């Protein structure tokens, strides 16, 4: 292939590329496009880097499901056709206290399905402060248009009261309320929102789009995120959240709620188009199983572990990395990312590398195009590698990648 290409180049009157290093070219062509990346950014849920790394138990479950056939849609006891979300239904019910549960391929799909299945032509009431864009162009008004449901705006950007929703129900005949968590931003000052408990007291079904999906109780850093079980206990008809944000599992969209509402989703034609694959389903089941013991989840689910590392662990990793690549340990602030906890600052050490007087993008480019790839963070004109988002056994590999990039960049 590469040889044929080179022959064509040499005989062509127009020379396209005069680099005769055909071996490098052939290697690049054979290299997979989707590759492992060392995340040195300190952003724990980095959407561009694949969001949540999986727990060991989830990796094993995915590998087992990939290996051969599985009972994906076969009920082994009865010997009849089963349903794929049966594998996580009981776990989700147990962990959230909901009556029933359903999984689809991502959080956006869960929100779309919930709206399409529950809302009626009279429209859905949404606070003006919650008509948001999540990222990747996923905007609430567009989602409602797609679901064929009129958007009934209530309240104002900064203040929405219970009476605003009551008026939408009594005067405009609204039959459903949608609450959307302000995942990736916060509002301060003269603001007012209606708590989920009061929304659920209005007598119409409430869809609660939580986005991040914090399942673990008792994790201090998650205190600012709405917990799934609170919305379930409040009586939300459907609670939607992501599998690969704060839950720390594979890409998936989870719906939990009342049996009628979940049944309406299950019967909706969209559910077939949003079906989850067997590999993420296997990873999700194993991840959820870890939550049965909250302390175990904090230790073994990487996202939770990274958010709650003790300072000594991070200091030790930073020292090891700095010693191996000649960098300097500095104190910095890491972020959660993935549109969750936008204000939370994770203080900790990072390793500053390279010459502080040189353009940091040269070294960052060398790291990003190296093998293995390491994505650093550039802060105040310096290239930083944050050990929070590197696994313990990635420190040596990262140090070697840094040494090579330092050589290449000089
Ligand atoms: C992230 C998010 C979604 C979409 O979830 P994905 O898993 O990214 O598809 C939907 N709603 C809210 C409020 C979110 O924060």
PDB file of N, CA and C in Angstrom, residues 44-45 52-55 57-58 88 90-97 211-219 221-222 225-229 241-250 254 283-308:
ATOM      1  N   UNK A  44     -10.440  14.840  35.827  1.00  0.00           N
ATOM      2  CA  UNK A  44     -10.772  13.450  36.141  1.00  0.00           C
ATOM      3  C   UNK A  44     -11.729  12.840  35.105  1.00  0.00           C
ATOM      4  N   UNK A  45     -12.803  13.580  34.770  1.00  0.00           N
ATOM      5  CA  UNK A  45     -13.765  13.058  33.786  1.00  0.00           C
ATOM      6  C   UNK A  45     -13.578  13.867  32.508  1.00  0.00           C
ATOM      7  N   UNK A  52     -14.728   8.260  32.081  1.00  0.00           N
ATOM      8  CA  UNK A  52     -14.290   7.491  33.253  1.00  0.00           C
ATOM      9  C   UNK A  52     -13.465   6.254  32.874  1.00  0.00           C
ATOM     10  N   UNK A  53     -12.251   6.117  33.427  1.00  0.00           N
ATOM     11  CA  UNK A  53     -11.547   4.837  33.279  1.00  0.00           C
ATOM     12  C   UNK A  53     -12.289   3.784  34.113  1.00  0.00           C
ATOM     13  N   UNK A  54     -12.280   2.540  33.653  1.00  0.00           N
ATOM     14  CA  UNK A  54     -13.085   1.526  34.342  1.00  0.00           C
ATOM     15  C   UNK A  54     -12.361   0.899  35.526  1.00  0.00           C
ATOM     16  N   UNK A  55     -13.150   0.420  36.480  1.00  0.00           N
ATOM     17  CA  UNK A  55     -12.612  -0.342  37.614  1.00  0.00           C
ATOM     18  C   UNK A  55     -12.120  -1.697  37.102  1.00  0.00           C
ATOM     19  N   UNK A  57     -12.746  -4.634  38.140  1.00  0.00           N
ATOM     20  CA  UNK A  57     -13.856  -5.595  38.041  1.00  0.00           C
ATOM     21  C   UNK A  57     -14.653  -5.366  36.763  1.00  0.00           C
ATOM     22  N   UNK A  58     -14.799  -4.104  36.365  1.00  0.00           N
ATOM     23  CA  UNK A  58     -15.554  -3.788  35.151  1.00  0.00           C
ATOM     24  C   UNK A  58     -14.766  -4.203  33.915  1.00  0.00           C
ATOM     25  N   UNK A  88     -29.080  -5.427  34.902  1.00  0.00           N
ATOM     26  CA  UNK A  88     -28.722  -4.373  35.855  1.00  0.00           C
ATOM     27  C   UNK A  88     -29.936  -3.824  36.596  1.00  0.00           C
ATOM     28  N   UNK A  90     -32.179  -5.145  38.788  1.00  0.00           N
ATOM     29  CA  UNK A  90     -32.293  -5.401  40.227  1.00  0.00           C
ATOM     30  C   UNK A  90     -31.255  -4.589  41.008  1.00  0.00           C
ATOM     31  N   UNK A  91     -30.046  -4.477  40.449  1.00  0.00           N
ATOM     32  CA  UNK A  91     -28.984  -3.715  41.109  1.00  0.00           C
ATOM     33  C   UNK A  91     -29.364  -2.237  41.228  1.00  0.00           C
ATOM     34  N   UNK A  92     -29.900  -1.689  40.129  1.00  0.00           N
ATOM     35  CA  UNK A  92     -30.272  -0.267  40.146  1.00  0.00           C
ATOM     36  C   UNK A  92     -31.410  -0.008  41.122  1.00  0.00           C
ATOM     37  N   UNK A  93     -32.360  -0.936  41.169  1.00  0.00           N
ATOM     38  CA  UNK A  93     -33.472  -0.815  42.102  1.00  0.00           C
ATOM     39  C   UNK A  93     -32.942  -0.845  43.546  1.00  0.00           C
ATOM     40  N   UNK A  94     -32.028  -1.782  43.789  1.00  0.00           N
ATOM     41  CA  UNK A  94     -31.444  -1.925  45.128  1.00  0.00           C
ATOM     42  C   UNK A  94     -30.650  -0.673  45.523  1.00  0.00           C
ATOM     43  N   UNK A  95     -29.887  -0.119  44.586  1.00  0.00           N
ATOM     44  CA  UNK A  95     -28.989   0.993  44.926  1.00  0.00           C
ATOM     45  C   UNK A  95     -29.693   2.342  45.019  1.00  0.00           C
ATOM     46  N   UNK A  96     -30.813   2.496  44.288  1.00  0.00           N
ATOM     47  CA  UNK A  96     -31.455   3.817  44.253  1.00  0.00           C
ATOM     48  C   UNK A  96     -32.781   3.856  44.998  1.00  0.00           C
ATOM     49  N   UNK A  97     -33.348   2.698  45.300  1.00  0.00           N
ATOM     50  CA  UNK A  97     -34.647   2.661  45.957  1.00  0.00           C
ATOM     51  C   UNK A  97     -35.821   2.854  44.996  1.00  0.00           C
ATOM     52  N   UNK A 211     -27.892  14.320  34.997  1.00  0.00           N
ATOM     53  CA  UNK A 211     -26.617  14.377  34.268  1.00  0.00           C
ATOM     54  C   UNK A 211     -25.539  13.520  34.892  1.00  0.00           C
ATOM     55  N   UNK A 212     -24.980  14.009  36.004  1.00  0.00           N
ATOM     56  CA  UNK A 212     -23.768  13.381  36.538  1.00  0.00           C
ATOM     57  C   UNK A 212     -23.984  12.018  37.192  1.00  0.00           C
ATOM     58  N   UNK A 213     -25.069  11.820  37.906  1.00  0.00           N
ATOM     59  CA  UNK A 213     -25.324  10.497  38.460  1.00  0.00           C
ATOM     60  C   UNK A 213     -24.487  10.121  39.669  1.00  0.00           C
ATOM     61  N   UNK A 214     -24.563  10.935  40.722  1.00  0.00           N
ATOM     62  CA  UNK A 214     -23.839  10.599  41.952  1.00  0.00           C
ATOM     63  C   UNK A 214     -24.658   9.576  42.742  1.00  0.00           C
ATOM     64  N   UNK A 215     -24.115   8.366  42.830  1.00  0.00           N
ATOM     65  CA  UNK A 215     -24.832   7.278  43.515  1.00  0.00           C
ATOM     66  C   UNK A 215     -24.331   7.105  44.937  1.00  0.00           C
ATOM     67  N   UNK A 216     -23.051   7.413  45.145  1.00  0.00           N
ATOM     68  CA  UNK A 216     -22.440   7.125  46.435  1.00  0.00           C
ATOM     69  C   UNK A 216     -22.860   8.115  47.499  1.00  0.00           C
ATOM     70  N   UNK A 217     -23.327   7.591  48.616  1.00  0.00           N
ATOM     71  CA  UNK A 217     -23.572   8.471  49.753  1.00  0.00           C
ATOM     72  C   UNK A 217     -22.243   8.580  50.504  1.00  0.00           C
ATOM     73  N   UNK A 218     -22.085   9.591  51.288  1.00  0.00           N
ATOM     74  CA  UNK A 218     -20.924   9.638  52.165  1.00  0.00           C
ATOM     75  C   UNK A 218     -19.604   9.990  51.503  1.00  0.00           C
ATOM     76  N   UNK A 219     -19.628  10.535  50.281  1.00  0.00           N
ATOM     77  CA  UNK A 219     -18.364  10.980  49.693  1.00  0.00           C
ATOM     78  C   UNK A 219     -18.369  12.508  49.725  1.00  0.00           C
ATOM     79  N   UNK A 221     -16.533  14.989  48.644  1.00  0.00           N
ATOM     80  CA  UNK A 221     -16.346  15.850  47.460  1.00  0.00           C
ATOM     81  C   UNK A 221     -17.592  15.920  46.582  1.00  0.00           C
ATOM     82  N   UNK A 222     -18.505  14.954  46.733  1.00  0.00           N
ATOM     83  CA  UNK A 222     -19.706  14.963  45.897  1.00  0.00           C
ATOM     84  C   UNK A 222     -20.868  15.688  46.573  1.00  0.00           C
ATOM     85  N   UNK A 225     -23.328  17.749  44.514  1.00  0.00           N
ATOM     86  CA  UNK A 225     -24.062  17.144  43.408  1.00  0.00           C
ATOM     87  C   UNK A 225     -25.359  16.537  43.924  1.00  0.00           C
ATOM     88  N   UNK A 226     -26.437  16.643  43.122  1.00  0.00           N
ATOM     89  CA  UNK A 226     -27.688  16.018  43.558  1.00  0.00           C
ATOM     90  C   UNK A 226     -27.545  14.495  43.550  1.00  0.00           C
ATOM     91  N   UNK A 227     -28.026  13.840  44.587  1.00  0.00           N
ATOM     92  CA  UNK A 227     -27.897  12.388  44.657  1.00  0.00           C
ATOM     93  C   UNK A 227     -29.126  11.724  44.034  1.00  0.00           C
ATOM     94  N   UNK A 228     -28.888  10.626  43.347  1.00  0.00           N
ATOM     95  CA  UNK A 228     -29.964   9.927  42.656  1.00  0.00           C
ATOM     96  C   UNK A 228     -31.052   9.504  43.644  1.00  0.00           C
ATOM     97  N   UNK A 229     -30.644   8.970  44.797  1.00  0.00           N
ATOM     98  CA  UNK A 229     -31.666   8.424  45.696  1.00  0.00           C
ATOM     99  C   UNK A 229     -32.547   9.515  46.313  1.00  0.00           C
ATOM    100  N   UNK A 241     -29.577   9.732  34.369  1.00  0.00           N
ATOM    101  CA  UNK A 241     -28.172  10.083  34.608  1.00  0.00           C
ATOM    102  C   UNK A 241     -27.241   9.226  33.750  1.00  0.00           C
ATOM    103  N   UNK A 242     -25.981   9.685  33.706  1.00  0.00           N
ATOM    104  CA  UNK A 242     -24.966   9.099  32.853  1.00  0.00           C
ATOM    105  C   UNK A 242     -24.252   7.938  33.539  1.00  0.00           C
ATOM    106  N   UNK A 243     -23.763   6.985  32.752  1.00  0.00           N
ATOM    107  CA  UNK A 243     -22.978   5.893  33.322  1.00  0.00           C
ATOM    108  C   UNK A 243     -21.506   6.248  33.485  1.00  0.00           C
ATOM    109  N   UNK A 244     -21.012   7.226  32.671  1.00  0.00           N
ATOM    110  CA  UNK A 244     -19.571   7.469  32.659  1.00  0.00           C
ATOM    111  C   UNK A 244     -19.163   8.842  33.180  1.00  0.00           C
ATOM    112  N   UNK A 245     -20.020   9.464  33.964  1.00  0.00           N
ATOM    113  CA  UNK A 245     -19.601  10.692  34.642  1.00  0.00           C
ATOM    114  C   UNK A 245     -19.222  10.308  36.076  1.00  0.00           C
ATOM    115  N   UNK A 246     -19.914  10.850  37.074  1.00  0.00           N
ATOM    116  CA  UNK A 246     -19.499  10.574  38.453  1.00  0.00           C
ATOM    117  C   UNK A 246     -19.724   9.124  38.873  1.00  0.00           C
ATOM    118  N   UNK A 247     -20.589   8.407  38.159  1.00  0.00           N
ATOM    119  CA  UNK A 247     -20.786   6.990  38.472  1.00  0.00           C
ATOM    120  C   UNK A 247     -19.495   6.210  38.221  1.00  0.00           C
ATOM    121  N   UNK A 248     -18.715   6.654  37.220  1.00  0.00           N
ATOM    122  CA  UNK A 248     -17.404   6.049  36.985  1.00  0.00           C
ATOM    123  C   UNK A 248     -17.441   4.733  36.227  1.00  0.00           C
ATOM    124  N   UNK A 249     -18.472   4.532  35.420  1.00  0.00           N
ATOM    125  CA  UNK A 249     -18.583   3.288  34.654  1.00  0.00           C
ATOM    126  C   UNK A 249     -18.436   3.550  33.168  1.00  0.00           C
ATOM    127  N   UNK A 250     -18.921   2.622  32.325  1.00  0.00           N
ATOM    128  CA  UNK A 250     -18.843   2.808  30.878  1.00  0.00           C
ATOM    129  C   UNK A 250     -19.921   3.767  30.380  1.00  0.00           C
ATOM    130  N   UNK A 254     -28.878   5.968  32.202  1.00  0.00           N
ATOM    131  CA  UNK A 254     -29.663   5.188  33.159  1.00  0.00           C
ATOM    132  C   UNK A 254     -30.949   5.930  33.479  1.00  0.00           C
ATOM    133  N   UNK A 283     -19.791  -3.947  31.695  1.00  0.00           N
ATOM    134  CA  UNK A 283     -19.004  -3.047  32.533  1.00  0.00           C
ATOM    135  C   UNK A 283     -19.869  -2.313  33.531  1.00  0.00           C
ATOM    136  N   UNK A 284     -21.089  -1.968  33.112  1.00  0.00           N
ATOM    137  CA  UNK A 284     -21.998  -1.251  34.011  1.00  0.00           C
ATOM    138  C   UNK A 284     -22.439  -2.145  35.171  1.00  0.00           C
ATOM    139  N   UNK A 285     -22.774  -3.398  34.857  1.00  0.00           N
ATOM    140  CA  UNK A 285     -23.202  -4.301  35.930  1.00  0.00           C
ATOM    141  C   UNK A 285     -22.095  -4.447  36.981  1.00  0.00           C
ATOM    142  N   UNK A 286     -20.857  -4.640  36.508  1.00  0.00           N
ATOM    143  CA  UNK A 286     -19.743  -4.838  37.449  1.00  0.00           C
ATOM    144  C   UNK A 286     -19.465  -3.560  38.246  1.00  0.00           C
ATOM    145  N   UNK A 287     -19.600  -2.406  37.609  1.00  0.00           N
ATOM    146  CA  UNK A 287     -19.368  -1.132  38.316  1.00  0.00           C
ATOM    147  C   UNK A 287     -20.439  -0.934  39.387  1.00  0.00           C
ATOM    148  N   UNK A 288     -21.693  -1.157  39.007  1.00  0.00           N
ATOM    149  CA  UNK A 288     -22.790  -0.970  39.970  1.00  0.00           C
ATOM    150  C   UNK A 288     -22.638  -1.918  41.159  1.00  0.00           C
ATOM    151  N   UNK A 289     -22.172  -3.140  40.884  1.00  0.00           N
ATOM    152  CA  UNK A 289     -22.027  -4.118  41.966  1.00  0.00           C
ATOM    153  C   UNK A 289     -21.063  -3.605  43.036  1.00  0.00           C
ATOM    154  N   UNK A 290     -20.051  -2.808  42.617  1.00  0.00           N
ATOM    155  CA  UNK A 290     -19.091  -2.274  43.590  1.00  0.00           C
ATOM    156  C   UNK A 290     -19.760  -1.302  44.566  1.00  0.00           C
ATOM    157  N   UNK A 291     -20.838  -0.652  44.119  1.00  0.00           N
ATOM    158  CA  UNK A 291     -21.538   0.325  44.957  1.00  0.00           C
ATOM    159  C   UNK A 291     -22.325  -0.307  46.102  1.00  0.00           C
ATOM    160  N   UNK A 292     -22.458  -1.641  46.071  1.00  0.00           N
ATOM    161  CA  UNK A 292     -23.152  -2.292  47.191  1.00  0.00           C
ATOM    162  C   UNK A 292     -22.413  -2.021  48.493  1.00  0.00           C
ATOM    163  N   UNK A 293     -21.089  -1.858  48.377  1.00  0.00           N
ATOM    164  CA  UNK A 293     -20.278  -1.498  49.540  1.00  0.00           C
ATOM    165  C   UNK A 293     -19.657  -0.129  49.225  1.00  0.00           C
ATOM    166  N   UNK A 294     -20.236   0.962  49.774  1.00  0.00           N
ATOM    167  CA  UNK A 294     -19.794   2.312  49.395  1.00  0.00           C
ATOM    168  C   UNK A 294     -18.288   2.542  49.575  1.00  0.00           C
ATOM    169  N   UNK A 295     -17.701   1.959  50.635  1.00  0.00           N
ATOM    170  CA  UNK A 295     -16.262   2.143  50.843  1.00  0.00           C
ATOM    171  C   UNK A 295     -15.457   1.458  49.746  1.00  0.00           C
ATOM    172  N   UNK A 296     -15.944   0.296  49.322  1.00  0.00           N
ATOM    173  CA  UNK A 296     -15.274  -0.426  48.250  1.00  0.00           C
ATOM    174  C   UNK A 296     -15.368   0.376  46.948  1.00  0.00           C
ATOM    175  N   UNK A 297     -16.542   0.994  46.707  1.00  0.00           N
ATOM    176  CA  UNK A 297     -16.708   1.806  45.495  1.00  0.00           C
ATOM    177  C   UNK A 297     -15.680   2.934  45.485  1.00  0.00           C
ATOM    178  N   UNK A 298     -15.485   3.593  46.625  1.00  0.00           N
ATOM    179  CA  UNK A 298     -14.533   4.712  46.688  1.00  0.00           C
ATOM    180  C   UNK A 298     -13.104   4.224  46.395  1.00  0.00           C
ATOM    181  N   UNK A 299     -12.782   3.020  46.862  1.00  0.00           N
ATOM    182  CA  UNK A 299     -11.436   2.479  46.609  1.00  0.00           C
ATOM    183  C   UNK A 299     -11.261   2.009  45.172  1.00  0.00           C
ATOM    184  N   UNK A 300     -12.282   1.351  44.622  1.00  0.00           N
ATOM    185  CA  UNK A 300     -12.078   0.632  43.361  1.00  0.00           C
ATOM    186  C   UNK A 300     -12.608   1.313  42.094  1.00  0.00           C
ATOM    187  N   UNK A 301     -13.573   2.231  42.255  1.00  0.00           N
ATOM    188  CA  UNK A 301     -14.046   2.955  41.065  1.00  0.00           C
ATOM    189  C   UNK A 301     -13.068   4.110  40.833  1.00  0.00           C
ATOM    190  N   UNK A 302     -12.287   4.085  39.728  1.00  0.00           N
ATOM    191  CA  UNK A 302     -11.205   5.067  39.580  1.00  0.00           C
ATOM    192  C   UNK A 302     -11.639   6.524  39.750  1.00  0.00           C
ATOM    193  N   UNK A 303     -12.791   6.911  39.189  1.00  0.00           N
ATOM    194  CA  UNK A 303     -13.223   8.311  39.313  1.00  0.00           C
ATOM    195  C   UNK A 303     -13.369   8.701  40.787  1.00  0.00           C
ATOM    196  N   UNK A 304     -13.988   7.840  41.564  1.00  0.00           N
ATOM    197  CA  UNK A 304     -14.173   8.149  42.992  1.00  0.00           C
ATOM    198  C   UNK A 304     -12.834   8.159  43.723  1.00  0.00           C
ATOM    199  N   UNK A 305     -11.958   7.215  43.371  1.00  0.00           N
ATOM    200  CA  UNK A 305     -10.639   7.165  44.010  1.00  0.00           C
ATOM    201  C   UNK A 305      -9.851   8.441  43.710  1.00  0.00           C
ATOM    202  N   UNK A 306      -9.884   8.882  42.448  1.00  0.00           N
ATOM    203  CA  UNK A 306      -9.128  10.083  42.058  1.00  0.00           C
ATOM    204  C   UNK A 306      -9.647  11.327  42.762  1.00  0.00           C
ATOM    205  N   UNK A 307     -10.950  11.348  43.032  1.00  0.00           N
ATOM    206  CA  UNK A 307     -11.532  12.519  43.691  1.00  0.00           C
ATOM    207  C   UNK A 307     -11.230  12.524  45.183  1.00  0.00           C
ATOM    208  N   UNK A 308     -10.813  11.381  45.718  1.00  0.00           N
ATOM    209  CA  UNK A 308     -10.650  11.325  47.172  1.00  0.00           C
ATOM    210  C   UNK A 308      -9.265  10.851  47.616  1.00  0.00           C
TER     211      UNK A 308
END
